[in-house]
Short mmCIF file of C-alpha atoms in Angstrom, two decimals:
data_model
loop_
_atom_site.label_atom_id
_atom_site.label_comp_id
_atom_site.label_asym_id
_atom_site.label_seq_id
_atom_site.Cartn_x
_atom_site.Cartn_y
_atom_site.Cartn_z
CA MET A 672 37.71 -3.13 5.73
CA GLU A 673 36.74 -5.41 8.54
CA LEU A 674 33.30 -6.94 8.51
CA VAL A 675 32.30 -5.27 11.75
CA GLN A 676 33.34 -1.91 10.36
CA MET A 677 31.33 -2.50 7.20
CA GLN A 678 28.28 -3.42 9.21
CA LYS A 679 28.69 -0.31 11.33
CA SER A 680 29.07 1.82 8.19
CA LEU A 681 25.87 0.35 6.79
CA GLN A 682 23.96 1.04 9.97
CA ASP A 683 25.25 4.61 10.19
CA TYR A 684 24.49 5.19 6.54
CA THR A 685 20.98 3.83 6.85
CA LYS A 686 20.35 5.90 9.98
CA SER A 687 21.46 9.04 8.17
CA LEU A 688 18.89 8.40 5.45
CA PHE A 689 16.14 8.30 8.05
CA LEU A 690 17.40 11.31 9.93
CA ASP A 691 17.59 13.29 6.70
CA GLY A 692 14.04 12.32 5.90
CA VAL A 693 15.05 10.64 2.66
CA LEU A 694 13.48 7.42 3.90
CA ASP A 695 10.60 6.92 6.30
CA SER A 696 9.37 3.98 8.36
CA GLN A 697 7.73 2.35 5.36
CA PHE A 698 11.23 1.36 4.24
CA LEU A 699 11.63 -0.47 7.53
CA GLN A 700 8.34 -2.23 6.79
CA LEU A 701 9.84 -3.51 3.55
CA GLN A 702 12.91 -4.74 5.40
CA GLN A 703 10.65 -6.69 7.71
CA LEU A 704 9.32 -8.53 4.67
CA GLN A 705 12.80 -9.75 3.77
CA ASP A 706 13.95 -13.09 5.11
CA GLU A 707 15.88 -16.20 4.12
CA SER A 708 13.17 -17.21 1.68
CA ASN A 709 13.17 -13.74 0.11
CA PRO A 710 16.66 -12.40 0.80
CA ASP A 711 16.59 -9.73 -1.89
CA PHE A 712 13.05 -8.54 -1.50
CA VAL A 713 13.87 -4.93 -0.69
CA SER A 714 16.31 -4.41 -3.52
CA GLN A 715 13.93 -6.10 -5.95
CA VAL A 716 10.99 -3.90 -5.02
CA VAL A 717 13.17 -0.82 -5.08
CA THR A 718 14.51 -1.79 -8.51
CA LEU A 719 10.94 -2.06 -9.79
CA PHE A 720 10.26 1.33 -8.25
CA PHE A 721 13.25 2.78 -10.14
CA GLN A 722 12.07 1.30 -13.43
CA ASP A 723 8.54 2.51 -12.87
CA SER A 724 9.67 5.98 -11.83
CA ASP A 725 12.06 6.44 -14.73
CA ARG A 726 9.16 5.78 -17.05
CA ILE A 727 6.80 8.10 -15.19
CA LEU A 728 9.31 10.94 -15.04
CA ASN A 729 9.89 10.57 -18.75
CA ASP A 730 6.16 10.70 -19.46
CA LEU A 731 5.83 13.73 -17.20
CA SER A 732 8.58 15.60 -19.00
CA LEU A 733 6.90 14.90 -22.32
CA SER A 734 3.46 15.92 -21.06
CA LEU A 735 4.69 19.18 -19.59
CA ASP A 736 6.59 20.05 -22.74
CA GLN A 737 3.44 20.05 -24.83
CA GLN A 738 2.16 23.33 -26.27
CA VAL A 739 -1.03 22.83 -24.33
CA VAL A 740 -0.51 20.87 -21.15
CA ASP A 741 -3.16 18.26 -20.51
CA PHE A 742 -3.40 18.16 -16.72
CA LYS A 743 -5.73 15.20 -16.95
CA LYS A 744 -2.71 13.29 -18.13
CA VAL A 745 -0.17 14.87 -15.81
CA ASP A 746 -2.00 14.37 -12.53
CA PRO A 747 -2.45 10.57 -12.73
CA HIS A 748 1.28 10.19 -13.37
CA VAL A 749 2.11 12.24 -10.32
CA HIS A 750 -0.46 10.34 -8.29
CA GLN A 751 1.15 7.08 -9.36
CA LEU A 752 4.62 8.26 -8.45
CA LYS A 753 3.37 9.56 -5.15
CA GLY A 754 1.86 6.15 -4.41
CA SER A 755 4.85 4.07 -5.32
CA SER A 756 7.34 6.34 -3.57
CA SER A 757 5.14 6.19 -0.49
CA SER A 758 5.04 2.39 -0.68
CA ILE A 759 8.79 2.07 -0.53
CA GLY A 760 9.35 4.82 1.99
CA ALA A 761 10.87 7.44 -0.32
CA GLN A 762 9.46 10.21 1.81
CA ARG A 763 10.94 13.25 0.11
CA VAL A 764 9.85 12.08 -3.31
CA LYS A 765 6.37 11.51 -1.98
CA ASN A 766 6.22 14.96 -0.40
CA ALA A 767 7.44 16.58 -3.60
CA CYS A 768 4.66 14.77 -5.47
CA VAL A 769 2.09 16.14 -3.04
CA VAL A 770 3.17 19.69 -3.84
CA PHE A 771 3.22 18.83 -7.53
CA ARG A 772 -0.38 17.68 -7.42
CA SER A 773 -1.55 20.94 -5.89
CA PHE A 774 -0.01 22.83 -8.82
CA CYS A 775 -1.71 20.41 -11.21
CA GLU A 776 -4.98 21.17 -9.53
CA GLN A 777 -4.37 24.86 -10.08
CA GLN A 778 -3.36 24.11 -13.66
CA ASN A 779 -0.22 26.11 -13.04
CA VAL A 780 2.21 25.12 -15.79
CA GLU A 781 5.15 27.09 -14.45
CA GLY A 782 4.61 25.66 -10.99
CA CYS A 783 4.40 22.16 -12.40
CA HIS A 784 7.67 22.57 -14.22
CA ARG A 785 9.35 23.62 -10.99
CA CYS A 786 7.75 20.72 -9.17
CA LEU A 787 8.94 18.26 -11.75
CA GLN A 788 12.48 19.51 -11.23
CA GLN A 789 12.09 19.13 -7.49
CA VAL A 790 10.66 15.63 -7.81
CA LYS A 791 13.50 14.63 -10.10
CA LYS A 792 16.03 16.05 -7.68
CA GLU A 793 14.61 14.09 -4.77
CA TYR A 794 14.22 10.98 -6.88
CA TYR A 795 17.83 10.95 -8.05
CA LEU A 796 18.92 11.58 -4.49
CA VAL A 797 17.05 8.60 -3.06
CA LYS A 798 18.08 6.47 -5.99
CA ASN A 799 21.69 7.32 -5.43
CA ARG A 800 21.46 6.71 -1.68
CA LEU A 801 19.67 3.40 -2.02
CA GLU A 802 22.09 2.15 -4.65
CA THR A 803 24.91 2.96 -2.25
CA LEU A 804 23.07 1.18 0.54
CA PHE A 805 22.59 -1.95 -1.53
CA LYS A 806 26.28 -1.90 -2.50
CA LEU A 807 27.24 -1.77 1.15
CA GLU A 808 24.95 -4.72 1.82
CA GLN A 809 26.45 -6.67 -1.05
CA GLN A 810 29.96 -6.06 0.26
CA ILE A 811 28.94 -7.39 3.65
CA VAL A 812 27.32 -10.48 2.20
CA ALA A 813 30.30 -11.05 -0.10
CA SER A 814 32.55 -10.99 2.94
CA GLY A 815 30.47 -13.71 4.50
CA GLY A 816 28.65 -11.43 6.91
CA MET A 817 25.01 -10.83 7.74
CA ILE A 818 23.14 -7.60 7.22
CA PRO A 819 22.54 -6.17 10.69
CA ALA A 820 18.91 -5.60 11.58
CA MET A 821 17.92 -1.98 11.85
CA GLU A 822 17.61 -0.73 15.38
CA LEU A 823 14.76 1.66 15.96
CA GLY A 824 16.16 3.35 18.99
CA PHE A 825 18.06 6.15 17.29
CA MET B 1204 4.87 -2.61 -16.59
CA ALA B 1205 2.02 -3.11 -18.97
CA SER B 1206 -0.65 -5.60 -18.18
CA ASP B 1207 -0.19 -8.72 -20.19
CA GLY B 1208 -3.67 -10.18 -20.28
CA GLY B 1209 -2.93 -12.66 -17.55
CA VAL B 1210 -4.20 -12.97 -14.05
CA SER B 1211 -0.84 -12.94 -12.29
CA CYS B 1212 0.71 -9.57 -11.88
CA LEU B 1213 3.94 -10.47 -13.59
CA ARG B 1214 4.65 -12.69 -16.51
CA ARG B 1215 6.25 -15.92 -15.41
CA SER B 1216 9.54 -15.02 -17.11
CA GLU B 1217 9.58 -11.65 -15.38
CA MET B 1218 8.99 -13.23 -12.01
CA MET B 1219 11.68 -15.80 -12.65
CA SER B 1220 14.21 -13.14 -13.55
CA VAL B 1221 13.18 -10.95 -10.70
CA GLY B 1222 12.91 -13.97 -8.46
CA ILE B 1223 10.21 -12.59 -6.29
CA GLY B 1224 8.49 -15.11 -4.09
CA GLY B 1225 7.04 -18.36 -5.29
CA ILE B 1226 4.78 -18.51 -8.28
CA ASP B 1227 3.66 -22.04 -7.72
CA SER B 1228 -0.03 -22.73 -7.94
CA PRO B 1229 -0.80 -26.00 -6.23
CA PRO B 1230 -4.48 -26.84 -5.82
CA LEU B 1231 -6.01 -24.53 -3.26
CA ASP B 1232 -5.96 -25.95 0.21
CA VAL B 1233 -9.42 -25.70 1.78
CA ASP B 1234 -7.94 -24.44 5.01
CA GLU B 1235 -5.71 -21.85 3.44
CA VAL B 1236 -6.92 -18.31 3.18
CA HIS B 1237 -7.03 -17.15 -0.42
CA VAL B 1238 -6.88 -13.44 -1.08
CA LEU B 1239 -7.54 -11.65 -4.32
CA ALA B 1240 -5.51 -8.45 -4.42
CA VAL B 1241 -6.34 -5.72 -6.93
CA ASP B 1242 -4.00 -2.80 -7.61
CA ASP B 1243 -2.92 -1.07 -10.80
CA SER B 1244 0.47 -0.18 -9.32
CA LEU B 1245 3.08 -2.87 -9.82
CA VAL B 1246 5.13 -1.82 -6.82
CA ASP B 1247 2.05 -1.92 -4.60
CA ARG B 1248 1.00 -5.30 -5.96
CA ILE B 1249 4.38 -6.79 -5.12
CA VAL B 1250 4.30 -5.35 -1.64
CA ILE B 1251 0.73 -6.37 -0.83
CA GLU B 1252 1.36 -9.81 -2.23
CA ARG B 1253 4.40 -10.23 0.00
CA LEU B 1254 2.55 -8.86 3.00
CA LEU B 1255 -0.20 -11.40 2.45
CA ARG B 1256 2.10 -14.32 1.77
CA ILE B 1257 4.14 -13.62 4.85
CA THR B 1258 0.91 -13.91 6.83
CA SER B 1259 0.27 -17.32 5.26
CA CYS B 1260 -2.29 -16.32 2.68
CA LYS B 1261 -2.51 -17.62 -0.83
CA VAL B 1262 -2.55 -14.63 -3.12
CA THR B 1263 -3.82 -13.89 -6.57
CA ALA B 1264 -2.84 -10.39 -7.65
CA VAL B 1265 -4.46 -8.63 -10.59
CA ASP B 1266 -3.96 -5.19 -12.00
CA SER B 1267 -7.51 -4.00 -12.57
CA GLY B 1268 -11.11 -4.32 -11.48
CA TRP B 1269 -11.98 -5.92 -14.81
CA ARG B 1270 -9.40 -8.62 -14.33
CA ALA B 1271 -10.71 -9.19 -10.83
CA LEU B 1272 -14.23 -9.71 -12.16
CA GLU B 1273 -12.82 -11.93 -14.87
CA PHE B 1274 -10.99 -14.03 -12.31
CA LEU B 1275 -14.07 -14.34 -10.14
CA GLY B 1276 -16.22 -15.13 -13.13
CA ILE B 1277 -18.59 -12.28 -12.33
CA ASP B 1278 -18.25 -10.49 -15.64
CA ASN B 1279 -20.11 -13.24 -17.44
CA GLU B 1280 -23.42 -14.37 -16.13
CA LYS B 1281 -22.90 -18.11 -16.57
CA ALA B 1282 -21.97 -19.99 -13.43
CA SER B 1283 -18.31 -20.72 -13.48
CA ALA B 1284 -17.35 -24.38 -13.34
CA GLU B 1285 -14.26 -23.24 -11.54
CA LEU B 1286 -16.28 -21.62 -8.79
CA ASP B 1287 -15.58 -24.28 -6.22
CA ARG B 1288 -11.90 -24.08 -6.76
CA LEU B 1289 -11.76 -20.34 -6.46
CA LYS B 1290 -12.71 -20.01 -2.78
CA VAL B 1291 -11.80 -16.40 -2.43
CA ASP B 1292 -11.81 -15.52 1.24
CA LEU B 1293 -10.94 -11.88 0.98
CA ILE B 1294 -10.72 -9.27 -1.72
CA ILE B 1295 -8.42 -6.36 -1.11
CA THR B 1296 -8.48 -3.59 -3.64
CA ASP B 1297 -6.98 -0.20 -4.28
CA TYR B 1298 -9.50 2.61 -4.54
CA CYS B 1299 -7.95 4.80 -7.24
CA MET B 1300 -7.55 2.76 -10.37
CA PRO B 1301 -8.01 3.75 -14.01
CA GLY B 1302 -11.08 2.27 -15.68
CA MET B 1303 -12.91 0.74 -12.76
CA THR B 1304 -12.32 2.20 -9.31
CA GLY B 1305 -12.16 0.04 -6.21
CA TYR B 1306 -15.52 1.43 -5.22
CA GLU B 1307 -17.09 0.31 -8.49
CA LEU B 1308 -15.50 -3.09 -8.08
CA LEU B 1309 -16.88 -3.28 -4.56
CA LYS B 1310 -20.38 -2.55 -5.84
CA LYS B 1311 -20.15 -5.21 -8.52
CA ILE B 1312 -18.96 -7.78 -5.98
CA LYS B 1313 -21.79 -6.92 -3.63
CA GLU B 1314 -24.26 -7.27 -6.50
CA SER B 1315 -22.99 -10.77 -7.23
CA SER B 1316 -24.87 -13.61 -5.59
CA SER B 1317 -21.77 -15.78 -5.55
CA PHE B 1318 -19.37 -13.30 -4.05
CA ARG B 1319 -21.33 -10.70 -2.11
CA GLN B 1320 -20.44 -12.41 1.13
CA VAL B 1321 -16.73 -12.24 0.52
CA PRO B 1322 -15.26 -9.46 2.64
CA VAL B 1323 -13.87 -6.60 0.60
CA VAL B 1324 -11.20 -4.29 1.96
CA ILE B 1325 -10.41 -1.00 0.28
CA MET B 1326 -6.93 0.54 0.26
CA SER B 1327 -6.28 4.17 -0.47
CA SER B 1328 -3.44 6.62 -0.14
CA GLU B 1329 -5.97 9.37 0.44
CA ASN B 1330 -7.63 9.80 3.79
CA VAL B 1331 -10.93 11.19 2.57
CA ILE B 1332 -13.73 10.76 5.07
CA THR B 1333 -16.55 10.80 2.54
CA ARG B 1334 -14.72 8.20 0.51
CA ILE B 1335 -14.27 5.95 3.52
CA ASP B 1336 -17.92 6.38 4.47
CA ARG B 1337 -19.11 5.61 0.97
CA CYS B 1338 -17.11 2.41 0.82
CA LEU B 1339 -18.19 1.21 4.23
CA GLU B 1340 -21.81 2.01 3.40
CA GLU B 1341 -21.51 -0.01 0.23
CA GLY B 1342 -20.41 -2.97 2.34
CA ALA B 1343 -16.65 -2.79 2.53
CA GLU B 1344 -15.35 -4.51 5.61
CA ASP B 1345 -12.44 -2.22 6.22
CA PHE B 1346 -10.52 0.66 4.79
CA LEU B 1347 -6.74 0.64 4.92
CA LEU B 1348 -4.67 3.75 4.50
CA LYS B 1349 -1.69 3.27 2.23
CA PRO B 1350 1.11 2.55 2.55
CA VAL B 1351 -0.16 -0.71 3.99
CA LYS B 1352 1.80 -2.07 6.91
CA LEU B 1353 2.37 -5.58 8.16
CA ALA B 1354 0.27 -4.87 11.24
CA ASP B 1355 -2.70 -3.94 9.01
CA VAL B 1356 -2.50 -7.21 7.12
CA LYS B 1357 -1.99 -9.27 10.26
CA ARG B 1358 -5.13 -7.75 11.68
CA LEU B 1359 -7.10 -8.76 8.60
CA ARG B 1360 -5.57 -12.19 8.71
CA ASN B 1361 -6.50 -12.79 12.32
CA TYR B 1362 -10.06 -11.88 11.60
CA LEU B 1363 -10.28 -14.19 8.61
CA ALA B 1364 -8.66 -17.13 10.38
CA ARG B 1365 -11.20 -16.90 13.14
CA ASP B 1366 -14.05 -16.69 10.67
CA VAL B 1367 -12.86 -19.51 8.43
CA LYS B 1368 -12.36 -21.81 11.37
CA HIS B 1369 -15.95 -21.44 12.44
CA SER B 1370 -17.48 -21.73 9.03
CA ASN B 1371 -18.91 -24.97 7.78
CA GLY B 1372 -18.25 -26.45 4.39
CA ASN B 1373 -17.19 -24.07 1.69
CA LYS B 1374 -19.11 -21.09 2.90
CA ARG B 1375 -16.93 -18.23 3.97
CA LYS B 1376 -19.62 -16.17 5.54
CA LEU B 1377 -19.13 -13.16 7.70
CA PRO B 1378 -21.34 -12.64 10.72
CA LYS B 1379 -24.35 -10.70 9.46
CA ASP B 1380 -23.83 -7.89 11.88
CA SER B 1381 -20.26 -7.12 12.67
CA PRO B 1382 -19.88 -5.56 16.09
CA PRO B 1383 -19.71 -1.79 16.07
CA LEU B 1384 -16.31 -0.20 16.18
CA THR B 1385 -14.73 -0.02 19.58
CA LEU B 1386 -13.25 3.43 19.80
CA SER B 1387 -9.97 3.83 21.60
CA PRO B 1388 -9.91 6.20 24.58
CA ASP B 1389 -8.19 8.83 22.49
CA SER B 1390 -10.97 8.96 19.94
CA SER B 1391 -13.67 11.52 19.93
CA ASP B 1392 -17.14 10.29 20.75
CA SER B 1393 -18.67 12.18 17.90
CA SER B 1394 -17.20 9.75 15.42
CA PRO B 1395 -19.92 7.47 14.11
CA PRO B 1396 -19.51 3.81 14.93
CA ARG B 1397 -18.79 1.77 11.90
CA SER B 1398 -18.48 -1.87 11.12
CA THR B 1399 -14.91 -2.92 10.81
CA LEU B 1400 -12.71 -5.92 11.32
CA SER B 1401 -12.13 -6.00 15.03
CA PRO B 1402 -8.92 -7.60 16.19
CA ASP B 1403 -8.89 -10.77 18.21
CA SER B 1404 -8.49 -10.24 21.89
CA SER B 1405 -5.18 -12.00 21.59
CA ASP B 1406 -4.02 -9.65 18.88
CA SER B 1407 -1.57 -7.16 20.20
CA SER B 1408 -2.47 -4.57 17.58
CA PRO B 1409 -4.58 -1.71 18.80
CA PRO B 1410 -8.09 -1.05 17.44
CA PRO B 1411 -7.87 -0.03 13.83
CA SER B 1412 -9.36 3.38 14.23
CA THR B 1413 -7.52 6.00 16.14
CA LEU B 1414 -7.62 9.73 15.93
CA SER B 1415 -4.33 10.45 17.57
CA PRO B 1416 -0.92 10.32 15.98
CA ASP B 1417 0.89 7.06 15.76
CA SER B 1418 2.25 7.21 19.26
CA SER B 1419 -1.11 6.83 20.96
CA ASP B 1420 -0.65 3.19 21.79
CA SER B 1421 0.88 2.91 25.23
CA SER B 1422 2.40 -0.44 24.45
CA SER B 1423 4.51 0.84 21.59
CA PRO B 1424 8.03 2.12 22.13
CA PRO B 1425 8.61 5.86 22.55
CA LEU B 1426 8.42 7.79 19.32
CA SER B 1427 11.68 7.42 17.50
CA PRO B 1428 12.96 9.93 14.95
CA VAL B 1429 11.88 7.47 12.30
CA GLU B 1430 8.31 7.67 13.45
CA ILE B 1431 8.45 11.39 13.79
CA PHE B 1432 9.37 11.60 10.11
CA SER B 1433 6.39 9.54 9.14
CA SER B 1434 3.98 10.94 11.68
CA PRO B 1435 0.85 12.85 10.71
CA LEU B 1436 2.83 16.01 11.43
CA LEU B 1437 4.29 15.69 7.99
CA SER B 1438 1.22 14.50 6.22
CA PRO B 1439 -1.54 17.03 6.90
CA LEU B 1440 -0.59 18.80 3.69
CA ASP B 1441 -1.01 15.52 1.90
CA ASP B 1442 -4.41 14.88 3.41
CA GLU B 1443 -5.74 18.32 2.75
CA VAL B 1444 -4.44 18.55 -0.76
CA ASP B 1445 -5.89 15.17 -1.51
CA ASP B 1446 -9.36 16.17 -0.52
CA VAL B 1447 -9.77 17.16 -4.14
CA LEU B 1448 -12.48 14.64 -4.77
CA THR B 1449 -14.85 16.09 -2.24
CA SER B 1450 -16.07 19.61 -2.23
CA SER B 1451 -18.79 19.55 0.37
CA PRO B 1452 -18.16 21.35 3.65
CA GLU B 1453 -18.44 18.15 5.62
CA SER B 1454 -15.36 16.89 3.93
CA THR B 1455 -13.25 19.57 5.56
CA PRO B 1456 -10.69 17.50 7.39
CA SER B 1457 -11.59 18.42 10.91
CA LEU B 1458 -9.48 16.57 13.42
CA VAL B 1459 -12.57 15.13 15.07
CA ARG B 1460 -13.72 13.12 12.08
CA ARG B 1461 -10.34 12.17 10.78
CA GLN B 1462 -9.86 8.47 11.16
CA LYS B 1463 -6.83 6.62 10.04
CA MET B 1464 -7.04 2.86 10.06
CA ARG B 1465 -3.45 2.65 10.95
CA SER B 1466 -1.56 0.74 13.57
CA PRO B 1467 1.21 2.77 15.14
CA GLY B 1468 4.77 1.94 14.38
CA LEU B 1469 5.89 -1.42 13.23
CA ASP B 1470 4.51 -4.71 14.24
#
């Protein structure tokens, strides 16, 4: 595929993530922090987010599977995930965490289980999309091209 | 990642493998602004550190209030021999942290004779009016709503640069009485004035406090779909749900008192 086509594909793909609400403007903020001195900043932060989130989701599954659910343990995990997803612009994950927290507050175990499923669904979605995005970027760079800057006018 | 007993937020080997930013620690330049960032979230620490470095600040990032006190030398009463070298110009801390909250850290800093004059900025993902008020009353200089944006940090930076330039010697003093908040035309007059970091006149960022959605600034581009997705339209649920810490009627998030220290759009 020609470089120009790859760059267009990347732009279209990125746009679609915003239009679908998978990412919000905070992701653009992260991209602004990337430059020649820190060329992989976004993918590095996102990778840390993935590692962090995998751990949190695991802890959440364990906590919710207990005979007696300790919401004092569950809520901080969700709060943490909400925070980190918000920091990287993973909007749908963040929103799912917000709903999750309200069920924690109500101490609704069934509701929390459903929320966990929803959070996981949104998390795997954004993870998948971002991994694809980074692959597209890598292909461009490998072909000697530059990553096009995101235009905000869409 | 678990805290490792050190002051830096990542072990050296981790930072090398991840390759994030520079981890050099040359002697602190007197003219350079040195910020102590406190956040228990690794992702947030990385982001705030980058935000600060990109605005030419030296950054020390720690993962808890206790480590912050340790770094400052406040937790032990003996005067730290390292005090001169520390020269912390700004402390920026998350509010919600296990163990010691940002508010508790703020109080301890304000109780310290060595550091009470260092401006402290609180960050929080939760827009709780009573929380904001409490922090400002305790002496916090500003309250940033997470996720923190480049424009927020630039605003802080501009304020500090102006202050540092006019200070003499090693004292990084703030003016005793910061000017009251200048409310933007969109704001309601019933909002109480509060001391906050006002932007330089040359700063293109709007005043930090605005009651209207992100598109209030006339100098910003028309609201793009991106900004619609992240506009307050999608976050009222968040704000109301997160009022869990306050139960008094006054904490009801009425539009009039809701203040987000947020600059619209991207810088």
